[in-house]
PDB file of C-alpha atoms in Angstrom:
ATOM      1  CA  SER A 178       0.000   0.000   0.000  1.00 48.00           C
ATOM      2  CA  GLY A 179       3.078   2.259   0.063  1.00 53.00           C
ATOM      3  CA  GLU A 180       2.879   2.949   3.802  1.00 74.00           C
ATOM      4  CA  ARG A 181       6.085   3.312   5.740  1.00 85.00           C
ATOM      5  CA  VAL A 182       6.422   1.293   8.927  1.00 90.00           C
ATOM      6  CA  TYR A 183       8.795   2.184  11.751  1.00 91.00           C
ATOM      7  CA  VAL A 184       9.516   0.700  15.178  1.00 92.00           C
ATOM      8  CA  THR A 185      10.596   2.421  18.383  1.00 91.00           C
ATOM      9  CA  GLY A 186      10.762   1.457  22.025  1.00 92.00           C
ATOM     10  CA  THR A 187      12.535   1.566  25.333  1.00 91.00           C
ATOM     11  CA  PHE A 188      15.745   0.225  23.791  1.00 90.00           C
ATOM     12  CA  VAL A 189      16.300   3.751  22.386  1.00 90.00           C
ATOM     13  CA  ASN A 190      14.342   5.536  25.164  1.00 88.00           C
ATOM     14  CA  TRP A 191      11.552   6.278  22.601  1.00 89.00           C
ATOM     15  CA  GLU A 192      13.812   8.882  20.957  1.00 88.00           C
ATOM     16  CA  ARG A 193      14.553   7.189  17.618  1.00 89.00           C
ATOM     17  CA  LYS A 194      12.657   5.114  15.088  1.00 90.00           C
ATOM     18  CA  PHE A 195      13.890   2.410  12.743  1.00 91.00           C
ATOM     19  CA  LYS A 196      12.402   1.675   9.352  1.00 90.00           C
ATOM     20  CA  LEU A 197      11.043  -1.792   8.583  1.00 88.00           C
ATOM     21  CA  HIS A 198      11.674  -3.150   5.087  1.00 88.00           C
ATOM     22  CA  ARG A 199       9.001  -5.108   3.270  1.00 86.00           C
ATOM     23  CA  ASP A 200       9.705  -8.466   1.677  1.00 86.00           C
ATOM     24  CA  ARG A 201       8.457  -8.575  -1.923  1.00 85.00           C
ATOM     25  CA  GLU A 202       7.542 -12.258  -1.788  1.00 86.00           C
ATOM     26  CA  THR A 203       5.862 -12.546   1.615  1.00 86.00           C
ATOM     27  CA  GLY A 204       4.938  -8.894   2.199  1.00 83.00           C
ATOM     28  CA  VAL A 205       6.253  -9.041   5.782  1.00 86.00           C
ATOM     29  CA  PHE A 206       7.950  -5.980   7.279  1.00 86.00           C
ATOM     30  CA  SER A 207      11.152  -6.700   9.197  1.00 87.00           C
ATOM     31  CA  ALA A 208      14.280  -5.068  10.577  1.00 88.00           C
ATOM     32  CA  VAL A 209      17.427  -6.333  12.305  1.00 89.00           C
ATOM     33  CA  LEU A 210      18.409  -4.523  15.525  1.00 88.00           C
ATOM     34  CA  GLN A 211      21.105  -5.170  18.096  1.00 87.00           C
ATOM     35  CA  LEU A 212      19.379  -5.255  21.514  1.00 88.00           C
ATOM     36  CA  LYS A 213      20.776  -5.827  24.969  1.00 88.00           C
ATOM     37  CA  PRO A 214      19.518  -8.782  27.049  1.00 89.00           C
ATOM     38  CA  GLY A 215      16.360  -7.969  28.985  1.00 89.00           C
ATOM     39  CA  THR A 216      12.719  -6.971  28.448  1.00 90.00           C
ATOM     40  CA  HIS A 217      12.043  -4.176  25.957  1.00 91.00           C
ATOM     41  CA  HIS A 218       8.757  -2.337  25.284  1.00 92.00           C
ATOM     42  CA  LEU A 219       8.064  -1.296  21.702  1.00 91.00           C
ATOM     43  CA  LYS A 220       5.392   0.099  19.380  1.00 92.00           C
ATOM     44  CA  PHE A 221       5.039   0.449  15.632  1.00 91.00           C
ATOM     45  CA  LEU A 222       4.510   3.667  13.693  1.00 89.00           C
ATOM     46  CA  VAL A 223       2.254   3.009  10.678  1.00 89.00           C
ATOM     47  CA  GLY A 224       1.039   5.954   8.635  1.00 84.00           C
ATOM     48  CA  GLY A 225       1.827   8.332  11.498  1.00 83.00           C
ATOM     49  CA  ASP A 226      -0.170   6.328  14.084  1.00 87.00           C
ATOM     50  CA  MET A 227       1.323   4.404  17.005  1.00 89.00           C
ATOM     51  CA  VAL A 228      -0.087   0.860  16.951  1.00 91.00           C
ATOM     52  CA  THR A 229       0.686  -2.514  18.486  1.00 91.00           C
ATOM     53  CA  SER A 230       1.208  -5.810  16.705  1.00 89.00           C
ATOM     54  CA  ASP A 231      -1.089  -8.786  17.170  1.00 88.00           C
ATOM     55  CA  GLU A 232       1.829 -11.181  16.698  1.00 88.00           C
ATOM     56  CA  LEU A 233       3.673 -10.025  19.852  1.00 89.00           C
ATOM     57  CA  PRO A 234       2.562 -10.143  23.510  1.00 91.00           C
ATOM     58  CA  THR A 235       1.145  -6.920  24.947  1.00 90.00           C
ATOM     59  CA  THR A 236       1.319  -5.247  28.341  1.00 89.00           C
ATOM     60  CA  VAL A 237       0.651  -1.902  30.000  1.00 87.00           C
ATOM     61  CA  ASP A 238       3.575   0.355  30.863  1.00 85.00           C
ATOM     62  CA  TYR A 239       3.782   2.681  33.862  1.00 81.00           C
ATOM     63  CA  THR A 240       1.748   5.333  31.986  1.00 81.00           C
ATOM     64  CA  ASN A 241      -1.152   2.893  31.383  1.00 81.00           C
ATOM     65  CA  ILE A 242      -0.417   2.719  27.638  1.00 87.00           C
ATOM     66  CA  LEU A 243      -0.759  -0.573  25.787  1.00 90.00           C
ATOM     67  CA  VAL A 244       2.566  -1.645  24.245  1.00 91.00           C
ATOM     68  CA  ASN A 245       4.238  -4.749  22.845  1.00 93.00           C
ATOM     69  CA  TYR A 246       7.185  -6.300  24.590  1.00 92.00           C
ATOM     70  CA  ILE A 247       9.930  -8.741  23.704  1.00 91.00           C
ATOM     71  CA  GLU A 248      12.454 -10.494  25.886  1.00 90.00           C
ATOM     72  CA  VAL A 249      16.047 -10.961  24.806  1.00 89.00           C
ATOM     73  CA  VAL A 250      17.886 -13.762  26.578  1.00 87.00           C
ATOM     74  CA  ALA A 251      21.667 -13.586  26.807  1.00 82.00           C
ATOM     75  CA  PRO A 252      23.393 -16.518  25.066  1.00 79.00           C
ATOM     76  CA  LEU A 253      25.201 -18.981  27.270  1.00 73.00           C
ATOM     77  CA  PRO A 254      29.013 -18.673  27.020  1.00 72.00           C
ATOM     78  CA  GLN A 255      30.683 -21.658  25.427  1.00 67.00           C
ATOM     79  CA  SER A 256      33.028 -23.346  27.839  1.00 61.00           C
ATOM     80  CA  GLN A 257      36.521 -23.326  26.358  1.00 53.00           C
ATOM     81  CA  GLN A 258      38.210 -24.767  29.393  1.00 52.00           C
ATOM     82  CA  GLN A 259      40.376 -27.816  28.778  1.00 58.00           C
ATOM     83  CA  PRO A 260      40.867 -30.501  31.408  1.00 62.00           C
ATOM     84  CA  PRO A 261      43.985 -29.738  33.465  1.00 65.00           C
ATOM     85  CA  ALA A 262      47.053 -31.799  32.714  1.00 68.00           C
ATOM     86  CA  PRO A 263      47.996 -34.344  35.374  1.00 70.00           C
ATOM     87  CA  ALA A 264      50.673 -33.096  37.738  1.00 71.00           C
ATOM     88  CA  GLU A 265      54.088 -34.675  37.429  1.00 71.00           C
ATOM     89  CA  PRO A 266      55.294 -36.586  40.496  1.00 71.00           C
ATOM     90  CA  MET A 267      57.977 -34.724  42.450  1.00 71.00           C
ATOM     91  CA  PRO A 268      60.716 -36.644  44.305  1.00 68.00           C
ATOM     92  CA  ILE A 269      60.625 -36.098  48.071  1.00 69.00           C
ATOM     93  CA  PRO A 270      63.948 -36.422  49.925  1.00 62.00           C
ATOM     94  CA  GLY A 271      63.829 -39.157  52.543  1.00 59.00           C
ATOM     95  CA  ALA A 272      60.667 -40.757  51.127  1.00 56.00           C
ATOM     96  CA  ALA A 273      60.214 -44.511  51.356  1.00 51.00           C
ATOM     97  CA  VAL A 274      61.612 -46.120  48.195  1.00 51.00           C
ATOM     98  CA  THR A 275      62.523 -49.670  47.440  1.00 50.00           C
ATOM     99  CA  ALA A 276      66.024 -50.975  47.073  1.00 46.00           C
ATOM    100  CA  GLY A 277      67.709 -49.883  43.876  1.00 50.00           C
ATOM    101  CA  GLN A 278      65.698 -46.624  43.645  1.00 51.00           C
ATOM    102  CA  ALA A 279      67.988 -44.306  45.572  1.00 49.00           C
ATOM    103  CA  THR A 280      68.139 -40.736  44.339  1.00 49.00           C
ATOM    104  CA  ALA A 281      71.000 -39.346  42.376  1.00 50.00           C
ATOM    105  CA  THR A 282      72.035 -37.169  45.318  1.00 51.00           C
ATOM    106  CA  GLY A 283      73.732 -40.113  46.981  1.00 54.00           C
ATOM    107  CA  GLU A 284      71.200 -40.600  49.769  1.00 52.00           C
ATOM    108  CA  PRO A 285      70.772 -44.187  50.993  1.00 54.00           C
ATOM    109  CA  ALA A 286      67.542 -45.902  50.114  1.00 53.00           C
ATOM    110  CA  ALA A 287      65.047 -45.602  52.951  1.00 52.00           C
ATOM    111  CA  ARG A 288      63.311 -48.670  54.280  1.00 56.00           C
ATOM    112  CA  PRO A 289      59.646 -49.091  53.310  1.00 53.00           C
ATOM    113  CA  LEU A 290      57.245 -48.423  56.139  1.00 53.00           C
ATOM    114  CA  ASP A 291      55.452 -51.557  57.339  1.00 54.00           C
ATOM    115  CA  ILE A 292      51.913 -50.715  58.468  1.00 54.00           C
ATOM    116  CA  ARG A 293      50.728 -54.261  59.017  1.00 56.00           C
ATOM    117  CA  THR A 294      49.134 -54.859  62.391  1.00 51.00           C
ATOM    118  CA  GLU A 295      49.848 -58.573  62.800  1.00 52.00           C
ATOM    119  CA  ALA A 296      52.934 -59.650  64.717  1.00 51.00           C
ATOM    120  CA  ARG A 297      56.051 -60.579  62.768  1.00 54.00           C
ATOM    121  CA  ALA A 298      59.414 -62.046  63.634  1.00 53.00           C
ATOM    122  CA  PRO A 299      61.954 -59.638  65.175  1.00 52.00           C
ATOM    123  CA  GLU A 300      64.628 -58.353  62.882  1.00 51.00           C
ATOM    124  CA  THR A 301      68.163 -59.660  63.216  1.00 50.00           C
ATOM    125  CA  VAL A 302      71.321 -57.675  63.331  1.00 48.00           C
ATOM    126  CA  ALA A 303      72.102 -58.533  59.727  1.00 48.00           C
ATOM    127  CA  ASP A 304      68.850 -56.936  58.539  1.00 51.00           C
ATOM    128  CA  ILE A 305      69.580 -53.536  60.069  1.00 51.00           C
ATOM    129  CA  PRO A 306      72.216 -51.484  58.237  1.00 52.00           C
ATOM    130  CA  SER A 307      74.620 -49.988  60.743  1.00 49.00           C
ATOM    131  CA  ALA A 308      78.041 -48.413  60.854  1.00 48.00           C
ATOM    132  CA  VAL A 309      79.009 -50.318  64.033  1.00 49.00           C
ATOM    133  CA  PRO A 310      82.100 -52.543  63.640  1.00 50.00           C
ATOM    134  CA  SER A 311      81.589 -56.273  63.335  1.00 49.00           C
ATOM    135  CA  GLY A 312      83.211 -56.909  66.698  1.00 48.00           C
ATOM    136  CA  ALA A 313      80.819 -54.613  68.482  1.00 46.00           C
ATOM    137  CA  ALA A 314      77.841 -56.004  66.616  1.00 46.00           C
ATOM    138  CA  SER A 315      78.103 -59.301  68.448  1.00 47.00           C
ATOM    139  CA  GLU A 316      77.673 -57.516  71.779  1.00 49.00           C
ATOM    140  CA  PHE A 317      74.741 -55.390  70.619  1.00 48.00           C
ATOM    141  CA  ASN A 318      71.332 -57.055  70.700  1.00 51.00           C
ATOM    142  CA  PRO A 319      68.535 -54.839  69.309  1.00 49.00           C
ATOM    143  CA  THR A 320      65.856 -56.986  70.916  1.00 51.00           C
ATOM    144  CA  ALA A 321      67.284 -56.809  74.415  1.00 49.00           C
ATOM    145  CA  ALA A 322      66.049 -54.053  76.697  1.00 50.00           C
ATOM    146  CA  PRO A 323      68.274 -52.015  79.073  1.00 51.00           C
ATOM    147  CA  PRO A 324      68.833 -53.603  82.512  1.00 51.00           C
ATOM    148  CA  ALA A 325      66.987 -50.827  84.302  1.00 49.00           C
ATOM    149  CA  GLU A 326      63.848 -51.495  82.295  1.00 48.00           C
ATOM    150  CA  GLN A 327      63.848 -55.308  82.529  1.00 49.00           C
ATOM    151  CA  ASP A 328      61.980 -55.384  85.851  1.00 49.00           C
ATOM    152  CA  ASP A 329      59.287 -53.064  84.590  1.00 48.00           C
ATOM    153  CA  SER A 330      58.876 -54.963  81.348  1.00 45.00           C
ATOM    154  CA  LYS A 331      57.914 -58.110  83.226  1.00 49.00           C
ATOM    155  CA  SER A 332      54.706 -56.593  84.561  1.00 50.00           C
ATOM    156  CA  VAL A 333      53.825 -54.668  81.397  1.00 49.00           C
ATOM    157  CA  PRO A 334      52.934 -56.804  78.337  1.00 51.00           C
ATOM    158  CA  GLN A 335      54.734 -55.949  75.135  1.00 54.00           C
ATOM    159  CA  ARG A 336      51.611 -56.134  72.954  1.00 56.00           C
ATOM    160  CA  SER A 337      48.017 -55.800  74.066  1.00 54.00           C
ATOM    161  CA  GLN A 338      45.950 -58.819  73.157  1.00 58.00           C
ATOM    162  CA  PRO A 339      42.384 -58.241  71.949  1.00 58.00           C
ATOM    163  CA  GLU A 340      39.759 -59.247  74.465  1.00 61.00           C
ATOM    164  CA  PRO A 341      37.681 -62.259  73.455  1.00 58.00           C
ATOM    165  CA  LYS A 342      34.229 -61.341  72.307  1.00 61.00           C
ATOM    166  CA  SER A 343      31.393 -62.391  74.545  1.00 61.00           C
ATOM    167  CA  THR A 344      29.500 -65.296  73.087  1.00 68.00           C
ATOM    168  CA  GLY A 345      25.915 -64.414  73.887  1.00 65.00           C
ATOM    169  CA  PRO A 346      22.721 -65.715  72.410  1.00 67.00           C
ATOM    170  CA  PRO A 347      22.293 -64.871  68.702  1.00 70.00           C
ATOM    171  CA  LYS A 348      20.242 -61.813  67.929  1.00 72.00           C
ATOM    172  CA  GLN A 349      16.842 -62.473  66.478  1.00 71.00           C
ATOM    173  CA  ARG A 350      16.049 -60.543  63.365  1.00 74.00           C
ATOM    174  CA  GLY A 351      12.675 -58.876  63.249  1.00 73.00           C
ATOM    175  CA  LEU A 352      10.159 -60.025  60.724  1.00 77.00           C
ATOM    176  CA  ARG A 353       9.972 -57.905  57.609  1.00 81.00           C
ATOM    177  CA  PRO A 354       6.620 -56.124  57.190  1.00 81.00           C
ATOM    178  CA  LYS A 355       4.316 -57.518  54.539  1.00 83.00           C
ATOM    179  CA  TYR A 356       1.401 -55.947  52.704  1.00 85.00           C
ATOM    180  CA  THR A 357      -1.996 -57.544  53.130  1.00 86.00           C
ATOM    181  CA  ASN A 358      -5.618 -56.808  52.340  1.00 86.00           C
ATOM    182  CA  GLN A 359      -6.930 -58.090  55.661  1.00 85.00           C
ATOM    183  CA  ILE A 360      -7.938 -55.417  58.177  1.00 78.00           C
ATOM    184  CA  PRO A 361      -6.888 -56.133  61.778  1.00 76.00           C
ATOM    185  CA  ALA A 362      -9.672 -56.960  64.211  1.00 73.00           C
ATOM    186  CA  TYR A 363      -9.026 -53.958  66.462  1.00 70.00           C
ATOM    187  CA  LEU A 364      -9.568 -51.635  63.500  1.00 72.00           C
ATOM    188  CA  LEU A 365     -12.792 -53.255  62.383  1.00 68.00           C
ATOM    189  CA  HIS A 366     -14.628 -52.042  65.484  1.00 63.00           C
ATOM    190  CA  LEU A 367     -13.568 -48.448  64.802  1.00 60.00           C
ATOM    191  CA  ASP A 368     -15.063 -48.526  61.316  1.00 53.00           C
ATOM    192  CA  VAL A 369     -18.505 -49.789  62.287  1.00 62.00           C
ATOM    193  CA  ASN A 370     -21.301 -47.288  61.555  1.00 66.00           C
ATOM    194  CA  ASN A 371     -24.000 -47.408  64.161  1.00 70.00           C
ATOM    195  CA  PRO A 372     -27.322 -46.472  62.486  1.00 71.00           C
ATOM    196  CA  GLU A 373     -28.628 -45.204  65.808  1.00 76.00           C
ATOM    197  CA  ASP A 374     -25.760 -42.762  66.264  1.00 76.00           C
ATOM    198  CA  GLU A 375     -26.805 -39.119  65.847  1.00 80.00           C
ATOM    199  CA  ARG A 376     -23.608 -38.193  63.987  1.00 77.00           C
ATOM    200  CA  PHE A 377     -24.120 -41.036  61.528  1.00 77.00           C
ATOM    201  CA  GLN A 378     -27.701 -39.938  60.849  1.00 81.00           C
ATOM    202  CA  ARG A 379     -26.593 -36.315  60.250  1.00 82.00           C
ATOM    203  CA  ALA A 380     -23.870 -37.370  57.826  1.00 78.00           C
ATOM    204  CA  LYS A 381     -26.240 -39.693  55.992  1.00 79.00           C
ATOM    205  CA  ALA A 382     -28.843 -36.930  55.619  1.00 81.00           C
ATOM    206  CA  VAL A 383     -26.504 -34.456  53.882  1.00 78.00           C
ATOM    207  CA  GLU A 384     -24.600 -37.063  51.853  1.00 77.00           C
ATOM    208  CA  GLY A 385     -26.744 -36.689  48.750  1.00 74.00           C
ATOM    209  CA  HIS A 386     -27.152 -32.896  48.921  1.00 77.00           C
ATOM    210  CA  LEU A 387     -23.539 -31.734  49.085  1.00 74.00           C
ATOM    211  CA  PRO A 388     -22.076 -30.546  45.749  1.00 77.00           C
ATOM    212  CA  GLN A 389     -18.801 -31.800  44.420  1.00 76.00           C
ATOM    213  CA  PRO A 390     -15.737 -29.882  45.643  1.00 73.00           C
ATOM    214  CA  PRO A 391     -14.200 -27.462  43.126  1.00 72.00           C
ATOM    215  CA  SER A 392     -11.402 -28.903  41.042  1.00 72.00           C
ATOM    216  CA  LEU A 393      -9.258 -25.771  41.409  1.00 64.00           C
ATOM    217  CA  PRO A 394      -9.335 -22.708  43.656  1.00 64.00           C
ATOM    218  CA  MET A 395     -10.979 -19.711  42.046  1.00 61.00           C
ATOM    219  CA  PHE A 396      -7.839 -17.586  41.893  1.00 54.00           C
ATOM    220  CA  LEU A 397      -6.131 -20.198  39.690  1.00 53.00           C
ATOM    221  CA  GLY A 398      -8.642 -19.378  36.960  1.00 52.00           C
ATOM    222  CA  LYS A 399      -7.214 -15.874  36.584  1.00 51.00           C
ATOM    223  CA  SER A 400      -5.482 -15.341  33.277  1.00 43.00           C
ATOM    224  CA  ILE A 401      -2.679 -13.380  34.926  1.00 45.00           C
ATOM    225  CA  LEU A 402      -1.663 -16.455  36.887  1.00 41.00           C
ATOM    226  CA  ASN A 403      -2.074 -18.947  34.066  1.00 45.00           C
ATOM    227  CA  ALA A 404      -0.210 -16.824  31.536  1.00 50.00           C
ATOM    228  CA  THR A 405       3.310 -17.761  30.480  1.00 58.00           C
ATOM    229  CA  THR A 406       5.953 -15.998  32.533  1.00 55.00           C
ATOM    230  CA  PRO A 407       9.179 -14.602  31.050  1.00 57.00           C
ATOM    231  CA  HIS A 408      12.573 -16.130  31.681  1.00 56.00           C
ATOM    232  CA  LYS A 409      13.476 -13.348  34.101  1.00 60.00           C
ATOM    233  CA  ASP A 410      11.461 -11.753  36.886  1.00 60.00           C
ATOM    234  CA  ASP A 411      10.056  -8.547  35.438  1.00 63.00           C
ATOM    235  CA  ALA A 412       6.989  -6.918  36.974  1.00 60.00           C
ATOM    236  CA  SER A 413       6.545  -4.644  33.959  1.00 63.00           C
ATOM    237  CA  VAL A 414       4.982  -7.446  31.887  1.00 64.00           C
ATOM    238  CA  LEU A 415       2.111  -7.962  34.366  1.00 66.00           C
ATOM    239  CA  THR A 416      -1.257  -6.331  33.844  1.00 69.00           C
ATOM    240  CA  MET A 417      -1.358  -3.043  35.732  1.00 73.00           C
ATOM    241  CA  PRO A 418      -4.655  -2.361  37.572  1.00 74.00           C
ATOM    242  CA  ASN A 419      -6.653   0.708  36.630  1.00 74.00           C
ATOM    243  CA  HIS A 420      -6.631   3.573  39.111  1.00 76.00           C
ATOM    244  CA  THR A 421     -10.433   3.481  39.300  1.00 76.00           C
ATOM    245  CA  VAL A 422     -10.409   0.124  41.135  1.00 78.00           C
ATOM    246  CA  LEU A 423      -8.014   1.186  43.882  1.00 84.00           C
ATOM    247  CA  ASN A 424      -9.323   0.942  47.467  1.00 87.00           C
ATOM    248  CA  HIS A 425     -12.576  -0.597  46.237  1.00 85.00           C
ATOM    249  CA  LEU A 426     -14.107  -3.898  47.331  1.00 86.00           C
ATOM    250  CA  ALA A 427     -14.624  -6.297  44.435  1.00 84.00           C
ATOM    251  CA  THR A 428     -16.732  -9.452  44.640  1.00 85.00           C
ATOM    252  CA  SER A 429     -17.201 -12.339  42.250  1.00 84.00           C
ATOM    253  CA  SER A 430     -20.258 -14.416  41.517  1.00 84.00           C
ATOM    254  CA  ILE A 431     -20.907 -17.329  43.840  1.00 86.00           C
ATOM    255  CA  LYS A 432     -19.528 -20.561  42.414  1.00 85.00           C
ATOM    256  CA  ASN A 433     -19.739 -23.891  44.215  1.00 86.00           C
ATOM    257  CA  GLY A 434     -20.900 -22.129  47.351  1.00 87.00           C
ATOM    258  CA  VAL A 435     -17.789 -19.914  47.577  1.00 89.00           C
ATOM    259  CA  LEU A 436     -17.687 -16.115  47.390  1.00 88.00           C
ATOM    260  CA  ALA A 437     -14.433 -14.340  46.499  1.00 88.00           C
ATOM    261  CA  THR A 438     -13.697 -10.756  47.557  1.00 89.00           C
ATOM    262  CA  SER A 439     -10.642  -8.709  46.680  1.00 87.00           C
ATOM    263  CA  GLY A 440      -9.137  -5.289  47.192  1.00 88.00           C
ATOM    264  CA  THR A 441      -6.262  -3.485  45.462  1.00 87.00           C
ATOM    265  CA  THR A 442      -4.003  -0.873  47.057  1.00 90.00           C
ATOM    266  CA  ARG A 443      -1.069   1.086  45.676  1.00 89.00           C
ATOM    267  CA  TYR A 444       2.177   2.325  47.167  1.00 88.00           C
ATOM    268  CA  LYS A 445       4.031   4.581  44.720  1.00 86.00           C
ATOM    269  CA  ARG A 446       4.342   2.354  41.607  1.00 81.00           C
ATOM    270  CA  LYS A 447       3.662  -0.971  43.314  1.00 85.00           C
ATOM    271  CA  PHE A 448       0.225  -2.587  43.497  1.00 85.00           C
ATOM    272  CA  LEU A 449      -0.969  -5.170  46.017  1.00 86.00           C
ATOM    273  CA  THR A 450      -4.119  -7.228  45.439  1.00 85.00           C
ATOM    274  CA  THR A 451      -5.577  -9.352  48.256  1.00 88.00           C
ATOM    275  CA  ILE A 452      -8.136 -12.069  47.440  1.00 87.00           C
ATOM    276  CA  MET A 453     -10.195 -13.766  50.163  1.00 89.00           C
ATOM    277  CA  HIS A 454     -12.531 -16.745  49.742  1.00 89.00           C
ATOM    278  CA  LYS A 455     -15.451 -17.487  52.066  1.00 89.00           C
ATOM    279  CA  PRO A 456     -18.160 -20.161  51.958  1.00 89.00           C
ATOM    280  CA  THR A 457     -21.674 -18.763  51.668  1.00 85.00           C
ATOM    281  CA  SER A 458     -23.245 -21.445  53.866  1.00 79.00           C
ATOM    282  CA  GLU A 459     -22.235 -22.541  57.339  1.00 72.00           C
ATOM    283  CA  LYS A 460     -23.717 -26.009  56.902  1.00 67.00           C
ATOM    284  CA  GLY A 461     -21.608 -29.000  56.121  1.00 47.00           C
TER     285      GLY A 461
END
């Protein structure tokens, strides 16, 4: 039709407009813009009139004007981290190594640490490397204790023996619970309905007159709660109440014996709506 179509919005603070180009084959107007991540309000300028598009979701801005909005989600950064290379083992001076693996510094090979708890035969003099002359080695006994400590060692055992476990009667394992369809006898008496009981007669009288309970609470039927929410929390995409309903009591029609009342208040630019539900009948 020869009309020029422009778009403007909060992404340029409503100060600039961008022209939309029409596709000759499809007749669709489009434009490519670089927008920051977030929620942006926008409107279209067609033939000098500000209009909204039916293809985009609408909302009301802080001036109670109907606008379109779009949400731009930031792309996830691609992880370019590589798995760290395994650390090379570092030689520790004095560490326990086996025979033939002494370091190049000339240190003697350390004996491997024996962490076994069971008793083993005492080591002989030939097994322990020493710089003592051979003549003195015959007089040195590594297993013999000093004379002053021989008397004390008689009363103190060299190695504590584990106490024998008490052999008591074997523990009886409890029976595993099983599912059954038989009701225990002590529960059958609790479930008996006495026809002469006053409470049973009252419950039987209203059994056929009570309506079915509602499938959902009434406030779940509101479109504002069932509408799709954006990826980020943004209160600007919610429907803003009109100023004429502030501080007024609103009631709904009675459904399933329940009456809903609500009231809306405002503090600066924030609105608070309170909804209360009350049954219309005290019976039941």
